[in-house]
PDB file of C-alpha atoms in Angstrom:
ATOM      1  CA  UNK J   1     -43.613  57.461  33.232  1.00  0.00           C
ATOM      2  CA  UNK J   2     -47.101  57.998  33.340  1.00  0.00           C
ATOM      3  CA  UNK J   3     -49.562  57.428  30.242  1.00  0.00           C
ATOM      4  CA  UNK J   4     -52.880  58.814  30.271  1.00  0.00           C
ATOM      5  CA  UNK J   5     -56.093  56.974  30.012  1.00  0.00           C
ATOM      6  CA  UNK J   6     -56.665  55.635  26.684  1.00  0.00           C
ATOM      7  CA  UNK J   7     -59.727  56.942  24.580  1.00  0.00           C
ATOM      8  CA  UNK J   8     -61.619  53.932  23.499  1.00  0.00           C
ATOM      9  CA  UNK J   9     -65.604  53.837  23.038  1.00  0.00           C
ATOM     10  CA  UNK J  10     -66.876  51.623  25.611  1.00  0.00           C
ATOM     11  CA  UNK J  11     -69.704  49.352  23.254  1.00  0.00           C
ATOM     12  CA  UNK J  12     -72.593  47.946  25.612  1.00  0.00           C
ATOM     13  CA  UNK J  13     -73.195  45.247  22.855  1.00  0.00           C
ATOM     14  CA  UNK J  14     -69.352  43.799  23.205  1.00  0.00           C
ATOM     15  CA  UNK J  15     -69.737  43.567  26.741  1.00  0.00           C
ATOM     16  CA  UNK J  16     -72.728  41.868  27.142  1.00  0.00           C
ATOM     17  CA  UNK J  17     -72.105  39.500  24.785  1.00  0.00           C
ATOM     18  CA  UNK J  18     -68.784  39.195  25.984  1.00  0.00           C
ATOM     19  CA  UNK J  19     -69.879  38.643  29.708  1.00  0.00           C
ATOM     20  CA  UNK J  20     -71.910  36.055  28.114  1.00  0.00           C
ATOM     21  CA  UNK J  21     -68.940  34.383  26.424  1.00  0.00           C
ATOM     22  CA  UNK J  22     -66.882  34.142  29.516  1.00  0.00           C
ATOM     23  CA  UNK J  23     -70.630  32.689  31.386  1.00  0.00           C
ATOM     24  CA  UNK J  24     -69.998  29.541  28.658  1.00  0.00           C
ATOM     25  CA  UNK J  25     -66.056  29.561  29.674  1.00  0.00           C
ATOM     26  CA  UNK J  26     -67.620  28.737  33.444  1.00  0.00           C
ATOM     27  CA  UNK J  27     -70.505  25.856  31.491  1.00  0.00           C
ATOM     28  CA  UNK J  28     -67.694  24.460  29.270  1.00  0.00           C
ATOM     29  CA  UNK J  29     -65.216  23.844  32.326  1.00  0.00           C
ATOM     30  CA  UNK J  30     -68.165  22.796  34.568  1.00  0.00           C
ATOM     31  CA  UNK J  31     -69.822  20.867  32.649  1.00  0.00           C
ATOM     32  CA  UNK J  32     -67.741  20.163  29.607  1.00  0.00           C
ATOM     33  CA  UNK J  33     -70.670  22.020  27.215  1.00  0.00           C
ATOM     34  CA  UNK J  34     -70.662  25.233  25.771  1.00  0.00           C
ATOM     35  CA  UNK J  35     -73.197  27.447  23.742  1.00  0.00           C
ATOM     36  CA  UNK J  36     -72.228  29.827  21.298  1.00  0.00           C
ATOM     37  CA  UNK J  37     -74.433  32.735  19.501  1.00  0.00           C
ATOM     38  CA  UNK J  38     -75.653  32.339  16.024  1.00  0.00           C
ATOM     39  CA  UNK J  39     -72.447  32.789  13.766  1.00  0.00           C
ATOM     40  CA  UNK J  40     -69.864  31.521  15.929  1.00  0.00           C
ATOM     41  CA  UNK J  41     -67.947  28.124  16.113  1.00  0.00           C
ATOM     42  CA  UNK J  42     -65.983  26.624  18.672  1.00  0.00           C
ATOM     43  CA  UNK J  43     -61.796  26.476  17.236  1.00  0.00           C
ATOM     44  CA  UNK J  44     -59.625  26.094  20.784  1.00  0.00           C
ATOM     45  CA  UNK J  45     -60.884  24.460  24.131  1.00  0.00           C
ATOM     46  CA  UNK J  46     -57.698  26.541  25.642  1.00  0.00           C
ATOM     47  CA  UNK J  47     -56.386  24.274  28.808  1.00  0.00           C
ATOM     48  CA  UNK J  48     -53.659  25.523  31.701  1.00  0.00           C
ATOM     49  CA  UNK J  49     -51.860  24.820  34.302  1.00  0.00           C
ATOM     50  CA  UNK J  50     -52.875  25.514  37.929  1.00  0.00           C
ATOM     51  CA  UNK J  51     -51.597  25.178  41.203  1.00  0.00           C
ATOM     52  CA  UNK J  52     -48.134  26.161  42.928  1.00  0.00           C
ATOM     53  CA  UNK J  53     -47.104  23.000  44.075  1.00  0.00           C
ATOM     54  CA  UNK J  54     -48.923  20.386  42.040  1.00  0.00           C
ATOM     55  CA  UNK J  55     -50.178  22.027  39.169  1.00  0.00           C
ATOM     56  CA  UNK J  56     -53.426  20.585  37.333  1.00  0.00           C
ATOM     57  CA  UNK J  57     -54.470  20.853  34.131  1.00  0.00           C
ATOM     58  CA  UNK J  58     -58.101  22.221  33.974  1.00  0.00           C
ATOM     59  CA  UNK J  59     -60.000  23.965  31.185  1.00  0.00           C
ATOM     60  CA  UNK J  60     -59.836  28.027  31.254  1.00  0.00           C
ATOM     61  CA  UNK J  61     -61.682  28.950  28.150  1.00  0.00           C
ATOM     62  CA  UNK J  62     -61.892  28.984  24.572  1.00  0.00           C
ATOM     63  CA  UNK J  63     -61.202  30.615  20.829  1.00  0.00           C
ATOM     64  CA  UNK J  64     -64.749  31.000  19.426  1.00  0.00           C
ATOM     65  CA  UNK J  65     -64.642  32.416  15.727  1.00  0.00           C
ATOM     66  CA  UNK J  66     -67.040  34.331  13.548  1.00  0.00           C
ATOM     67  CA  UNK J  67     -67.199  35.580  10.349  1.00  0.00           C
ATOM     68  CA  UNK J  68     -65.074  38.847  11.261  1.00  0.00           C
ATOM     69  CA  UNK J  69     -64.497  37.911  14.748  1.00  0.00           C
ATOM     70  CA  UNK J  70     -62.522  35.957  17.109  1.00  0.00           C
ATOM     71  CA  UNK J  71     -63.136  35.896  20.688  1.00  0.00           C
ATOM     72  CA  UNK J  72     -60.911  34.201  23.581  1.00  0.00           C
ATOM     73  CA  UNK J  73     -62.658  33.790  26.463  1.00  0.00           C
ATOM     74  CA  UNK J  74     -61.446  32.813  29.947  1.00  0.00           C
ATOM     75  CA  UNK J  75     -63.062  32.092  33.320  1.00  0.00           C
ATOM     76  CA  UNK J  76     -61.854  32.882  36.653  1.00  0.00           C
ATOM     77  CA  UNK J  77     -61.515  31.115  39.667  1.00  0.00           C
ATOM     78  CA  UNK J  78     -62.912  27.790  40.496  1.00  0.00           C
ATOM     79  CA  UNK J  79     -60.749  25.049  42.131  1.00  0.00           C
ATOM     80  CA  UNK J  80     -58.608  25.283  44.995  1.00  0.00           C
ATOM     81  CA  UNK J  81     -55.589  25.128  42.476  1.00  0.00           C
ATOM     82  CA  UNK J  82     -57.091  28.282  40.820  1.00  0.00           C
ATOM     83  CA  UNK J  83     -56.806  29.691  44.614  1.00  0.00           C
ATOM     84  CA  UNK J  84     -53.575  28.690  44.840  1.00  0.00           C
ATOM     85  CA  UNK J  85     -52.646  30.283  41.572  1.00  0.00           C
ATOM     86  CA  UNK J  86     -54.631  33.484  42.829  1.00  0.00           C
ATOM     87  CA  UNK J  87     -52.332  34.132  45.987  1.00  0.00           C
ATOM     88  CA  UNK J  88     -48.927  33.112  44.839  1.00  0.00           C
ATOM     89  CA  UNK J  89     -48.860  37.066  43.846  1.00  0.00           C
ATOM     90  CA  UNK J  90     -44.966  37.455  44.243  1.00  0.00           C
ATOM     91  CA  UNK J  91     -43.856  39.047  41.001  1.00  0.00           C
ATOM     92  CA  UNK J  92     -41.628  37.596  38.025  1.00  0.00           C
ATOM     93  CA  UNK J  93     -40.428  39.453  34.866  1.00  0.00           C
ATOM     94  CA  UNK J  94     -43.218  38.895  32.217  1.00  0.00           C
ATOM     95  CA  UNK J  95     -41.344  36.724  29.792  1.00  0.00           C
ATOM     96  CA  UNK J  96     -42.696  36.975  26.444  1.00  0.00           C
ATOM     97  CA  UNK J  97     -42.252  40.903  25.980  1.00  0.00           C
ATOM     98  CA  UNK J  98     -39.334  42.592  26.611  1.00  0.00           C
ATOM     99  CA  UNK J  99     -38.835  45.807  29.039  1.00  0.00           C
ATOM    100  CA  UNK J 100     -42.298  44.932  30.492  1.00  0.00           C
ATOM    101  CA  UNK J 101     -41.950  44.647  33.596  1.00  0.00           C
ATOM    102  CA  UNK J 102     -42.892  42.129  36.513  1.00  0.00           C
ATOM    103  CA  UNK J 103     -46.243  40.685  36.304  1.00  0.00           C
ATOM    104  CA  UNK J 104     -47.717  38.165  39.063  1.00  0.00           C
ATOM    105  CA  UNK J 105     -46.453  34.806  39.398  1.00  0.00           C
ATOM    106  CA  UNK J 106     -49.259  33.061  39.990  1.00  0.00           C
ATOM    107  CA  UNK J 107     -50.930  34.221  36.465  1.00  0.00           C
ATOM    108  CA  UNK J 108     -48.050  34.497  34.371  1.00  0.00           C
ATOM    109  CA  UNK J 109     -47.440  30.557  35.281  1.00  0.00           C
ATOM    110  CA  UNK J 110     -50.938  29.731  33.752  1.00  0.00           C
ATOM    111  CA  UNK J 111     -50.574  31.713  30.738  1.00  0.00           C
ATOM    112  CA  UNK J 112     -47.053  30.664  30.360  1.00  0.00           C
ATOM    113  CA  UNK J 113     -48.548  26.522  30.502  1.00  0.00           C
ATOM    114  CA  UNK J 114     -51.025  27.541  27.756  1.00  0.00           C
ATOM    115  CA  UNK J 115     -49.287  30.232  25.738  1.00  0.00           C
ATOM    116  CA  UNK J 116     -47.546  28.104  23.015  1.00  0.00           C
ATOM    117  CA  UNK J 117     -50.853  25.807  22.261  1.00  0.00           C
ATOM    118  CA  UNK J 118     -52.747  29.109  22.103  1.00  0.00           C
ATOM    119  CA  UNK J 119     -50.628  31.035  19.519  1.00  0.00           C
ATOM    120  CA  UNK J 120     -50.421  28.165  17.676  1.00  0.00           C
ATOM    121  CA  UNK J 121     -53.865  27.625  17.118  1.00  0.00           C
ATOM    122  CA  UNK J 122     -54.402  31.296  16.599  1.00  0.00           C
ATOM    123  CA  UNK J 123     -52.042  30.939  14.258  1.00  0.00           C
ATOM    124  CA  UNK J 124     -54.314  29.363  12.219  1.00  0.00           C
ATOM    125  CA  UNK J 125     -56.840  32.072  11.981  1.00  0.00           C
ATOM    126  CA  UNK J 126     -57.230  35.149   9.865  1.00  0.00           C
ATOM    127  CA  UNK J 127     -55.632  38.273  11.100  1.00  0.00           C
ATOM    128  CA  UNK J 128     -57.865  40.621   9.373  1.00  0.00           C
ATOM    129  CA  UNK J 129     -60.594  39.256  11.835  1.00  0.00           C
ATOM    130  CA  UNK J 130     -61.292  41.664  15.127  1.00  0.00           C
ATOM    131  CA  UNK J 131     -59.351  39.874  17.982  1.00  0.00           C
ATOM    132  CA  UNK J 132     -61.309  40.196  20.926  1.00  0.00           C
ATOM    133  CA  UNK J 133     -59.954  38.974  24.507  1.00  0.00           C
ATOM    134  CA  UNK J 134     -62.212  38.661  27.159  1.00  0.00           C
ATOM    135  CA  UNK J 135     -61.663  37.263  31.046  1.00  0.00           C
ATOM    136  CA  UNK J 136     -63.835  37.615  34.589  1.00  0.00           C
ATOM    137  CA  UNK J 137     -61.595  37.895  37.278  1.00  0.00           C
ATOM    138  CA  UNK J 138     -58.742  35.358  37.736  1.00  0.00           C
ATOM    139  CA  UNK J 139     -59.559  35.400  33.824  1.00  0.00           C
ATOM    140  CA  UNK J 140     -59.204  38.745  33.113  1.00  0.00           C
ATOM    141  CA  UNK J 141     -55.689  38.680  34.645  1.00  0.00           C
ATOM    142  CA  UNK J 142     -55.349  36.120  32.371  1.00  0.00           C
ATOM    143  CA  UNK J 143     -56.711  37.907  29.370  1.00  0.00           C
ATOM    144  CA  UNK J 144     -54.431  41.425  30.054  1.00  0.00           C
ATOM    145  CA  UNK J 145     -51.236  39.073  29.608  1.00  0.00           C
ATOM    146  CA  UNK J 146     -52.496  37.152  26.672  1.00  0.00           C
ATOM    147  CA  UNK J 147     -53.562  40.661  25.123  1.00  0.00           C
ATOM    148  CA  UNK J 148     -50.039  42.143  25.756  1.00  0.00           C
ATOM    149  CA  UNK J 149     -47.949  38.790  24.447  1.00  0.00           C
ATOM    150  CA  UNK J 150     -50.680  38.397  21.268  1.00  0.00           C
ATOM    151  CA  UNK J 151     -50.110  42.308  20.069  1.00  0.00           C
ATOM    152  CA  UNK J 152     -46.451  41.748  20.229  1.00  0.00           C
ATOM    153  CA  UNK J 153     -45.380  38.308  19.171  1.00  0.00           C
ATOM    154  CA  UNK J 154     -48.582  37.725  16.589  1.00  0.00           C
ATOM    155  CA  UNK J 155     -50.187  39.048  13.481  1.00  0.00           C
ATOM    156  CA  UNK J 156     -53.051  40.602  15.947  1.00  0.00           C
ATOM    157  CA  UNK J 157     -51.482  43.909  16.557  1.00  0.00           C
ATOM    158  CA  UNK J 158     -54.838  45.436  17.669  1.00  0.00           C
ATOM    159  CA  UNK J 159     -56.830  43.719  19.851  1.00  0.00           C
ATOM    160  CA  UNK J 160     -59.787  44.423  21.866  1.00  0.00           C
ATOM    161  CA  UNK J 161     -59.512  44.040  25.468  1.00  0.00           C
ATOM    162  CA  UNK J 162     -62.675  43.484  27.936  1.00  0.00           C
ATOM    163  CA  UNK J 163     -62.111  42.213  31.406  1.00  0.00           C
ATOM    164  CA  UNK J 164     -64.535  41.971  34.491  1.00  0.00           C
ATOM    165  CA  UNK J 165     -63.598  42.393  37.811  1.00  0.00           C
ATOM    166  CA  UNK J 166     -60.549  41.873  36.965  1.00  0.00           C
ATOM    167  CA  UNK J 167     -57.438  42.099  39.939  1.00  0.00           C
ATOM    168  CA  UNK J 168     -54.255  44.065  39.134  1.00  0.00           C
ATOM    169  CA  UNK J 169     -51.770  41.784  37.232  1.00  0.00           C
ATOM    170  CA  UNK J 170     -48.220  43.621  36.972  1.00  0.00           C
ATOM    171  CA  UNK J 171     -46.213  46.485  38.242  1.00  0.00           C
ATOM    172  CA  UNK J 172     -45.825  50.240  36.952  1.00  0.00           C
ATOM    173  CA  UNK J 173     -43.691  49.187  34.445  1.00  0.00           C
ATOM    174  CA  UNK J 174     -45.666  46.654  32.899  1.00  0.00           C
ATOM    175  CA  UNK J 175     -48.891  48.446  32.726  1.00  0.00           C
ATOM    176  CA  UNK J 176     -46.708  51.868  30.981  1.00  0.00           C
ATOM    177  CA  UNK J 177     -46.395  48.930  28.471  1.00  0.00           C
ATOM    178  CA  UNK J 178     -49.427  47.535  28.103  1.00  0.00           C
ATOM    179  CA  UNK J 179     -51.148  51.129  27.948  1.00  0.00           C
ATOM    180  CA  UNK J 180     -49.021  51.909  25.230  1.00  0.00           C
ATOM    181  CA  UNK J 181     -49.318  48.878  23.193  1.00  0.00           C
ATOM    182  CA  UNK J 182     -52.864  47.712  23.802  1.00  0.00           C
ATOM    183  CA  UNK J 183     -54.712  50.623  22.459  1.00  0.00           C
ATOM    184  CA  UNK J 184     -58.206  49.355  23.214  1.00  0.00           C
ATOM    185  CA  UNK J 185     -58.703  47.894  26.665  1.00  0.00           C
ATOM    186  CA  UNK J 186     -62.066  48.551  28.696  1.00  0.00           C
ATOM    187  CA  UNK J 187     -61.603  46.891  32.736  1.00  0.00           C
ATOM    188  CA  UNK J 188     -64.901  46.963  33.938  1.00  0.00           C
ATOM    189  CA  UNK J 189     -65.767  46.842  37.968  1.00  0.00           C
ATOM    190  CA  UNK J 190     -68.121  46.609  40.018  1.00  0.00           C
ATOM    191  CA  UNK J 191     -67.028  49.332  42.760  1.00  0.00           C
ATOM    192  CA  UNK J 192     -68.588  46.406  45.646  1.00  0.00           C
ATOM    193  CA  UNK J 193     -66.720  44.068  44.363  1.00  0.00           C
ATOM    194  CA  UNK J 194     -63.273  43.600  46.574  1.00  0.00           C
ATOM    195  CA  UNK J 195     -61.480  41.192  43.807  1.00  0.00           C
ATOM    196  CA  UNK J 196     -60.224  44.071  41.582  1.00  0.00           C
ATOM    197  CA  UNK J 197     -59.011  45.764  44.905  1.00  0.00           C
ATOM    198  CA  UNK J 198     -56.113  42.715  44.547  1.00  0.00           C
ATOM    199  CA  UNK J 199     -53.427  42.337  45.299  1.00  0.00           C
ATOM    200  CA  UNK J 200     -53.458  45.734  47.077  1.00  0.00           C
ATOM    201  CA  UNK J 201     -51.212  48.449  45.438  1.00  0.00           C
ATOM    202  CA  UNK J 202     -48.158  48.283  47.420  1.00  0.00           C
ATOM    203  CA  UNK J 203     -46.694  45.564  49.846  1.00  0.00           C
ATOM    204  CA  UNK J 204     -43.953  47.035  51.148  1.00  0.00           C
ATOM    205  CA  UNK J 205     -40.953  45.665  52.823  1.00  0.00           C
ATOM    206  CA  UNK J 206     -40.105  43.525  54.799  1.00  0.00           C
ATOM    207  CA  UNK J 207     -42.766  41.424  52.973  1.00  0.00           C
ATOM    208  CA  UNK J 208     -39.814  41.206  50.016  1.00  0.00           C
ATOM    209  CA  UNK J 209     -36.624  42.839  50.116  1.00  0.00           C
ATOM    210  CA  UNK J 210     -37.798  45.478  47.927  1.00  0.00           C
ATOM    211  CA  UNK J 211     -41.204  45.160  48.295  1.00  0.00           C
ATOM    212  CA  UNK J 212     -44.452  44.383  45.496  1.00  0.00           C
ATOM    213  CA  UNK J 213     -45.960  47.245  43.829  1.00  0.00           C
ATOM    214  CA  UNK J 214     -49.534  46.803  41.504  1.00  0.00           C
ATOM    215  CA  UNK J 215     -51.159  48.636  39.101  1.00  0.00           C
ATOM    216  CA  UNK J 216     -54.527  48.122  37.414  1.00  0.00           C
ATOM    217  CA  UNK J 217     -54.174  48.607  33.380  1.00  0.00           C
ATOM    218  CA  UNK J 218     -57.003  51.330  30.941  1.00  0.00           C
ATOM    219  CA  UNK J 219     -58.657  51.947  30.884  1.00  0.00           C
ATOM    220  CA  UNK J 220     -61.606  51.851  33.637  1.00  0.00           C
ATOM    221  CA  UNK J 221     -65.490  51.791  33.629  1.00  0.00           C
ATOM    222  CA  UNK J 222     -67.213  51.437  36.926  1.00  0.00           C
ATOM    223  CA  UNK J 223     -70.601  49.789  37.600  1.00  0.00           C
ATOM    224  CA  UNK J 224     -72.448  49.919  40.745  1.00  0.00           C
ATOM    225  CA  UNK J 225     -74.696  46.936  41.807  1.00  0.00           C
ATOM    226  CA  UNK J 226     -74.573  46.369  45.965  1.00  0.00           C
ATOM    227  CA  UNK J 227     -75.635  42.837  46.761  1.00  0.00           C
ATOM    228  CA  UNK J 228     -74.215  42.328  49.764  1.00  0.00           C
ATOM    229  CA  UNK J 229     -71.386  39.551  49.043  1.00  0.00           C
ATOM    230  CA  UNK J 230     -68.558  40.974  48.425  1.00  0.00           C
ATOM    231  CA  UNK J 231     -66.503  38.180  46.516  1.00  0.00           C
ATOM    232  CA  UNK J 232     -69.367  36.325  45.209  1.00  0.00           C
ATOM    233  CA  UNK J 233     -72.644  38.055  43.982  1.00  0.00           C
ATOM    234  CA  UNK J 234     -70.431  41.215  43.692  1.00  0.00           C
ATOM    235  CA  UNK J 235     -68.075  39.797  41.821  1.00  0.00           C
ATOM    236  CA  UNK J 236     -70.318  36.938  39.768  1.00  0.00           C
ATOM    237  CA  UNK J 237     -70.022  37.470  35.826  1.00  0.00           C
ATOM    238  CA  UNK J 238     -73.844  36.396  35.609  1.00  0.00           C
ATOM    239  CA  UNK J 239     -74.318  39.404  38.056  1.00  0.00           C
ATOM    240  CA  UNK J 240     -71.954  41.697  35.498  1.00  0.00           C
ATOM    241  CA  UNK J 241     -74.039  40.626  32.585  1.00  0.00           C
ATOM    242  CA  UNK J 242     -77.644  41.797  34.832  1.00  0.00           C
ATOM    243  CA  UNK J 243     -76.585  45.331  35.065  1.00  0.00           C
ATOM    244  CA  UNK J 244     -74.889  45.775  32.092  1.00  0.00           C
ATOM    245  CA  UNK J 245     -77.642  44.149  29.996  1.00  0.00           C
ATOM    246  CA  UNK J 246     -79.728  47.307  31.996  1.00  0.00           C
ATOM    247  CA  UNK J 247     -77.551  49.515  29.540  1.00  0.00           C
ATOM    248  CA  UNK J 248     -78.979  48.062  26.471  1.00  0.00           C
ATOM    249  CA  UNK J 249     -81.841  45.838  27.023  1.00  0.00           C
ATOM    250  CA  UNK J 250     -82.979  45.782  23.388  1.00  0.00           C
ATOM    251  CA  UNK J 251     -79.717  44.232  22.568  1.00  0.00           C
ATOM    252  CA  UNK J 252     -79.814  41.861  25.003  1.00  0.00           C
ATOM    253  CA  UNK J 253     -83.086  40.941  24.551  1.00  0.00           C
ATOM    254  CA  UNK J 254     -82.354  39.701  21.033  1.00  0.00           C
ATOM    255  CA  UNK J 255     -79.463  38.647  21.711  1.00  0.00           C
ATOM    256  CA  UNK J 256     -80.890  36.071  24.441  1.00  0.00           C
ATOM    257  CA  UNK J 257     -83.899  35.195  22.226  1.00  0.00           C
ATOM    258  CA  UNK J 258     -82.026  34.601  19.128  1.00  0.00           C
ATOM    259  CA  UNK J 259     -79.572  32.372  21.086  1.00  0.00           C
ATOM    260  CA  UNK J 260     -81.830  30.394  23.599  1.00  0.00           C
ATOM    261  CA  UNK J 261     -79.458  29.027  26.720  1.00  0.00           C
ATOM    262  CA  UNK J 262     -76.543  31.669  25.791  1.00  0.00           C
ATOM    263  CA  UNK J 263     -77.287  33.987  27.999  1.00  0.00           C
ATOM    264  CA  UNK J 264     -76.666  33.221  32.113  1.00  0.00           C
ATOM    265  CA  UNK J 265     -79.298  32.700  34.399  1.00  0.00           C
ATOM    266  CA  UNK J 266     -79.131  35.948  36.584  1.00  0.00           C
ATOM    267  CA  UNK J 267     -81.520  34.182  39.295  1.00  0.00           C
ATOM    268  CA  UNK J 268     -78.635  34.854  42.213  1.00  0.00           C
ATOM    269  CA  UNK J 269     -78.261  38.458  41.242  1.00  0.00           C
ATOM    270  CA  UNK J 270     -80.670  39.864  44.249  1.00  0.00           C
ATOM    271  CA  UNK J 271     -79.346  41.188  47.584  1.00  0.00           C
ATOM    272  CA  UNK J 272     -77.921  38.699  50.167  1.00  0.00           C
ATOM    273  CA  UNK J 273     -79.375  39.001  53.933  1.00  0.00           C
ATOM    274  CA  UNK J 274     -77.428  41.615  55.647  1.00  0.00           C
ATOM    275  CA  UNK J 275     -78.220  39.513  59.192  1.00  0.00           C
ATOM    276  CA  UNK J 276     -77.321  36.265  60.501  1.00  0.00           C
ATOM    277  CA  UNK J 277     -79.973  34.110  59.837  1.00  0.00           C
ATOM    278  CA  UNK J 278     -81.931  33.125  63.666  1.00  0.00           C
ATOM    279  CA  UNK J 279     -82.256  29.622  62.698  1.00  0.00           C
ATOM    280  CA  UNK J 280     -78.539  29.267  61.413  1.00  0.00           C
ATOM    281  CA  UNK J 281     -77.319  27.256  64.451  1.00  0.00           C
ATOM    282  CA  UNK J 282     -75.507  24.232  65.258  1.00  0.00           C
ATOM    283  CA  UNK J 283     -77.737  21.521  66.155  1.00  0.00           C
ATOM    284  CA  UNK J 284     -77.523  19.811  69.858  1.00  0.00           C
ATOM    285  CA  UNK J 285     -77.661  16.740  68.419  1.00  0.00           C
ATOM    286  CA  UNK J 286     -73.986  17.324  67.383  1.00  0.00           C
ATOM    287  CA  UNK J 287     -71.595  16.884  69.961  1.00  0.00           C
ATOM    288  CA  UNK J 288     -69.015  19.822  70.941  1.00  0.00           C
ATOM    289  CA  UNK J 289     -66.598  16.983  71.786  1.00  0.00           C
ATOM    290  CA  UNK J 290     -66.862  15.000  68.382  1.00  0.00           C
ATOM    291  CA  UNK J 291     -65.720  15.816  64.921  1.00  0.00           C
ATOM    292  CA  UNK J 292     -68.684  12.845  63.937  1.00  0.00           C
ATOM    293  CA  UNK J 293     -71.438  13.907  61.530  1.00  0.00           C
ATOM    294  CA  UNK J 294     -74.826  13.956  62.949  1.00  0.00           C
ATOM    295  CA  UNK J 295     -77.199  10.341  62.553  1.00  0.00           C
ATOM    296  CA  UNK J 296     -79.871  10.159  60.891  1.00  0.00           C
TER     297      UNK J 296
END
C-alpha cells in the first residue's frame, strides 16, 4: 500500500541544532567529551554493539534533556566494526513492532544491543517533553528504528524525527509502517552525497532467493552542496550543518555564540581537487620489490 508524504513543517532551527547535536555524538565517542547548548544536560551516554563477527561495544550517542525537550542523538560510521555493521544489509524481521516488516541486519543488531538500556533510561524521563531523535548516516538508520520501536512500545507516541544522509533501513512494508506511525519525520540529503543512495532499492535474485528490496522513509528535504567527495565532505554532518546554517544564519549565529565550542568547525566544507595531485607519487626511494617502509 502506498502512503503519501507526510505534511510536517520542516524547522531550520531543529536542524541545525540538531546537526550540531549529532557533531557532539562524533566529540563524545572520539574523544570521550561532549558540549551541550545552554539548557541541556547530559542523562544517557547510549553504547552498542558493532561488528558481524566480533561485535564491540563503542559509544553511538546520547539522551540530552531540556526543560521541554529530549534529544537522542547518534553518530554514524567510524570504526571498521561500524563498516562491518554498514554492509551486512541482508534483511531480518524488525523485532520490536509487529507487521513491520524486514529492516537491515546490520542496524537492527545495534539497536537491538542498545534498545533495552535505552528505554529504560527513557523511562525515566517525562513524556510530556518533545522527543526528538536525531542520527547522521549509519545514525540515522539508527534513529528511524529507535523512532518506530519508541512510538510503539513507550509513553513517546509522537516523536520528532531528523536524520542526515541517512541510507534506506527496511523494506516496503516497514516504511508503510513507519509512515503511518511516525507522523513527523524530516530525512534530509545532500543530493551529492552517495550514502543515502544505500543499499540500492532492489537486489534481486540470485543475490537471495527472493531477493532485498529498500525503501527510504518521509518524508524528504534535499540540499545541494557539491564538494567533490562523494562519501566524505558530501556526506560530513559538519558539512550538513554549513549549508543548512545558510537557511537561518541569525539562528545560528546565536546559537554558536551563546554556546562557544557547540557548534562544528566547518573548516573541511570547501571543494576537494577534482585532479590528481602532480606531486602525489610514490617515491623511488621505495622499492617496487619490498613491502619495507622508506628510511629516514
Amino acid at each position: 500500500m502506498n502512503i503519501p508524504s507526510i505534511t510536517y513543517m520542516f524547522n531550520s532551527e531543529d536542524a541545525i541544532l540538531l546537526a550540531a547535536m549529532i557533531n557532539q555524538s562524533y566529540q563524545l565517542f572520539e574523544k570521550g567529551t561532549l558540549l551541550l547548548p545552554k539548557g541541556f544536560t547530559l542523562r544517557y551516554t547510549i553504547r552498542a554493539l558493532a561488528g558481524v563477527e566480533k561485535p564491540e561495544a563503542e559509544v553511538f550517542g546520547f539522551v540530552a534533556e531540556s526543560q521541554d525537550t529530549i534529544i537522542i542523538a547518534l553518530r554514524g560510521t567510524r570504526t571498521f566494526e561500524d563498516n562491518e555493521s554498514d554492509q551486512d544489509l541482508y534483511q531480518v524481521p524488525f523485532p520490536f513492532v509487529r507487521n513491520a516488516g524486514k529492516t537491515h541486519r546490520g542496524f537492527t543488531c545495534i539497536y537491538q544491543s542498545a534498545r533495552n538500556e535505552l528505554i529504560r533510561e527513557l523511562n525515566k524521563l517525562s513524556t510530556t517533553k518533545r522527543l526528538m531523535v536525531t542520527g547522521h548516516s549509519l545514525g540515522g538508520g539508527l534513529a528511524v528504528l529507535a523512532a518506530l520501536d519508541l512510538a510503539v512500545n513507550t509513553g513517546f507516541k509522537n516523536p520528532i524525527v531528523y536524520t542526515y544522509g541517512s541510507p534506506r533501513v527496511g523494506d516496503p512494508d516497514f516504511v508503510s509502517r513507519f509512515n503511518q506511525t511516525v507522523r513527523n519525520s524530516i530525512r534530509i540529503f545532500n543530493v551529492h552525497d552517495i550514502i543515502p543512495t544505500l543499499p540500492a532499492n532492489a537486489y534481486p535474485p540470485p543475490f537471495t532467493k527472493k531477493g532485498l528490496f529498500y525503501q527510504h522513509v518521509d518524508t524528504k528535504v534535499p540540499l545541494s552542496f557539491q564538494l567533490n567527495s562523494l562519501a566524505v565532505r558530501n556526506h560530513e554532518i559538519v558539512c550538513y550543518f554549513k549549508n543548512l546554517s545558510q537557511q537561518n544564519p541569525d539562528f545560528t549565529k546565536a546559537l554558536c555564540t551563546e554556546n562557544p565550542g557547540f557548534c562544528p568547525d566547518t573548516g573541511i566544507c570547501v571543494p576537494f581537487l577534482e585532479i590528481c595531485r602532480e606531486n602525489h607519487l610514490v617515491d623511488s626511494r621505495w622499492s617496487s620489490s619490498s613491502p619495507r617502509k622508506r628510511e629516514t
